[in-house]
Short mmCIF file of C-alpha atoms in Angstrom, two decimals:
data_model
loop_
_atom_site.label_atom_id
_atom_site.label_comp_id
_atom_site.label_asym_id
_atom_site.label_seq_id
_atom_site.Cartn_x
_atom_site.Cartn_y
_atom_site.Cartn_z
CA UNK P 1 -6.56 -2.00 -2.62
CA UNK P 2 -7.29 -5.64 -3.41
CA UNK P 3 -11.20 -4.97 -3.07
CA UNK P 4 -11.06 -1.19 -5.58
CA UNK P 5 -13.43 -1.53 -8.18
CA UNK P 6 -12.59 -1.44 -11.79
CA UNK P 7 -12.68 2.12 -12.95
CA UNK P 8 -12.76 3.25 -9.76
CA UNK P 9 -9.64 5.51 -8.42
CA UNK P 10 -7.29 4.95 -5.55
CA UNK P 11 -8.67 7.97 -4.41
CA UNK P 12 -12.52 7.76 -4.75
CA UNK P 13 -11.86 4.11 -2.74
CA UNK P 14 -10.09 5.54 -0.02
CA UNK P 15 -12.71 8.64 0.66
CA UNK P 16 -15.34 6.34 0.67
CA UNK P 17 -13.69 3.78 3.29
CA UNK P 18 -13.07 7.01 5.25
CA UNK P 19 -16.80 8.16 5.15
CA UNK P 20 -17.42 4.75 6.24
CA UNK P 21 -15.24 4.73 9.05
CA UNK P 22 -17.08 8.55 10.38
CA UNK P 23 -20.60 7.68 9.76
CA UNK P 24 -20.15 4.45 12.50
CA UNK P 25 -18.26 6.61 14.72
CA UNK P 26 -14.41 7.09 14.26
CA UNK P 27 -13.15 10.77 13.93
CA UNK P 28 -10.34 11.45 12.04
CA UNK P 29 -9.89 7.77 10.45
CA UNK P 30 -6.31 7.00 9.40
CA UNK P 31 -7.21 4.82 6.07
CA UNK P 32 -3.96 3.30 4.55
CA UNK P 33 -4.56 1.67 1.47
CA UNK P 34 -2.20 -1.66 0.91
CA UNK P 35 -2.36 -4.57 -1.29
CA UNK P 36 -2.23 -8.15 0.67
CA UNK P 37 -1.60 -10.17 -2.32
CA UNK P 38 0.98 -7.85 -3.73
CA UNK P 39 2.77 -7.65 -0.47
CA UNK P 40 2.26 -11.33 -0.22
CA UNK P 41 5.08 -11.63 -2.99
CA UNK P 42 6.96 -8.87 -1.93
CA UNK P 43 8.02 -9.78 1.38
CA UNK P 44 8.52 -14.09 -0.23
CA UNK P 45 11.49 -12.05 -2.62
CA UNK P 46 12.49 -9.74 0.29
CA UNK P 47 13.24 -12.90 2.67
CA UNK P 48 14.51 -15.02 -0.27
CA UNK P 49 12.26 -17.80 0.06
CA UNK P 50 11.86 -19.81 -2.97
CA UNK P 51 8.40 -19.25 -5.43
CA UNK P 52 6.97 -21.73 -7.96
CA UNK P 53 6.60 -21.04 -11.56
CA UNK P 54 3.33 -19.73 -11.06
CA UNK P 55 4.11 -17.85 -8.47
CA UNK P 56 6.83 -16.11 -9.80
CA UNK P 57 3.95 -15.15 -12.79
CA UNK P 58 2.05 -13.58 -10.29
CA UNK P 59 4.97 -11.71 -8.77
CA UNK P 60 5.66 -10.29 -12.44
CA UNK P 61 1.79 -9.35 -12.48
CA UNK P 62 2.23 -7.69 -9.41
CA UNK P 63 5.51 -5.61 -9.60
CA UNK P 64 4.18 -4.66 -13.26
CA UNK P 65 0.37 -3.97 -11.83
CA UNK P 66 2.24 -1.74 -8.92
CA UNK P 67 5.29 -0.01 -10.35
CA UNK P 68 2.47 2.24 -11.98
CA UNK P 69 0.37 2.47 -8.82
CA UNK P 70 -0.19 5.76 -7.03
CA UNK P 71 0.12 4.40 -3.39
CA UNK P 72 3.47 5.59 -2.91
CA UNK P 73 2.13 9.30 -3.45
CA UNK P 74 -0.45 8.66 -1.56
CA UNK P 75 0.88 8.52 1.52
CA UNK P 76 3.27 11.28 0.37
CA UNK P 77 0.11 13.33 0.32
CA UNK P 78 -2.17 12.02 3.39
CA UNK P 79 0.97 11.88 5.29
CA UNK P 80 3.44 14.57 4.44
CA UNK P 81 5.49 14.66 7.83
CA UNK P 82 6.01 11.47 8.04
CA UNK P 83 6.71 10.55 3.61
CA UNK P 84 6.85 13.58 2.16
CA UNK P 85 10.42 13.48 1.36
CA UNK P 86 10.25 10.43 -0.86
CA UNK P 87 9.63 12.24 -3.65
CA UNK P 88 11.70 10.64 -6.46
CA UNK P 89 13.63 8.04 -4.16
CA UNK P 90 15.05 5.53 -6.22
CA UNK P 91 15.02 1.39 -5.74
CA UNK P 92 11.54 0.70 -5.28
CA UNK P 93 10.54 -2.34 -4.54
CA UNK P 94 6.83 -4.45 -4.67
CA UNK P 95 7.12 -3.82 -0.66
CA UNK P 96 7.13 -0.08 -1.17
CA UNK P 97 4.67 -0.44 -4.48
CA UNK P 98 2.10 -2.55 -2.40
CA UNK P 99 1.40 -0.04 0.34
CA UNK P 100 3.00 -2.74 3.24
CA UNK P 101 6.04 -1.00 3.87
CA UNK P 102 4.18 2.55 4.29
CA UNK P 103 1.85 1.17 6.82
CA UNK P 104 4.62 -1.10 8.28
CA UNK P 105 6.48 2.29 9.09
CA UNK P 106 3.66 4.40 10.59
CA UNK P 107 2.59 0.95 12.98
CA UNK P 108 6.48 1.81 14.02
CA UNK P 109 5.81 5.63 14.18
CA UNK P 110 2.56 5.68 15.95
CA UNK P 111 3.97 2.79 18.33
CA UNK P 112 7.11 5.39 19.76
#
C-alpha cells in the first residue's frame, strides 16, 4: 500500500499486483494489501515502546492517513469467511487500519 500511486485506488493496485502474480505463474494469488510504515508505528504504540517527537508526527500522519483507508473492507470483501463479520466493530487501531493485523491473522489461519 506504501508503493499505490497517487490517484490510483486500493482496488485498481491490488488487481493489478494480482494480474502480475497470474501472468508469471501463480493461480489463484492471495494479494493482501498492508502498509509497512504504518504498521511500523502501530505495533511501537501496541508494545509501548517509547517514539521521538518526530515520530510521534508520523504516527499522527498515519492513524489520520488510515482511519479513512478502505483496507479494513477489503479484506471484509476478498475474504468474507474469514472477516466478514467485522462490519462496524468498534476500537480500531493503526494495527487494524494498516492491513498488519489482517494478514497477521490469515498467516495464523492458513498455518492451522
Amino acid at each position: 500500500v506504501d508503493e499505490v500511486k497517487e490517484g490510483e485506488s486500493l482496488e485498481e493496485a491490488m488487481e493489478s499486483v494480482a494480474s502480475y502474480l497470474e501472468n508469471i505463474g501463480f493461480r489463484h494469488p492471495m494479494v493482501c494489501p498492508v502498509s509497512a510504515a504504518a504498521a511500523f508505528f502501530g505495533k511501537r504504540v501496541a508494545s509501548g515502546m517509547e517514539m521521538n517527537p518526530m515520530q510521534q508526527l508520523q504516527y499522527g500522519i498515519y492513524r489520520q492517513q488510515f482511519t479513512a483507508s478502505s483496507l479494513a473492507g477489503y479484506y471484509r470483501e476478498h475474504f468474507p469467511k474469514r472477516f466478514g463479520d467485522e462490519e462496524g466493530k468498534t476500537g480500531r487501531n493503526l494495527l487494524q487500519d494498516s492491513g498488519i493485523a489482517y494478514v497477521e491473522q490469515l498467516i495464523a489461519w492458513l498455518g492451522k
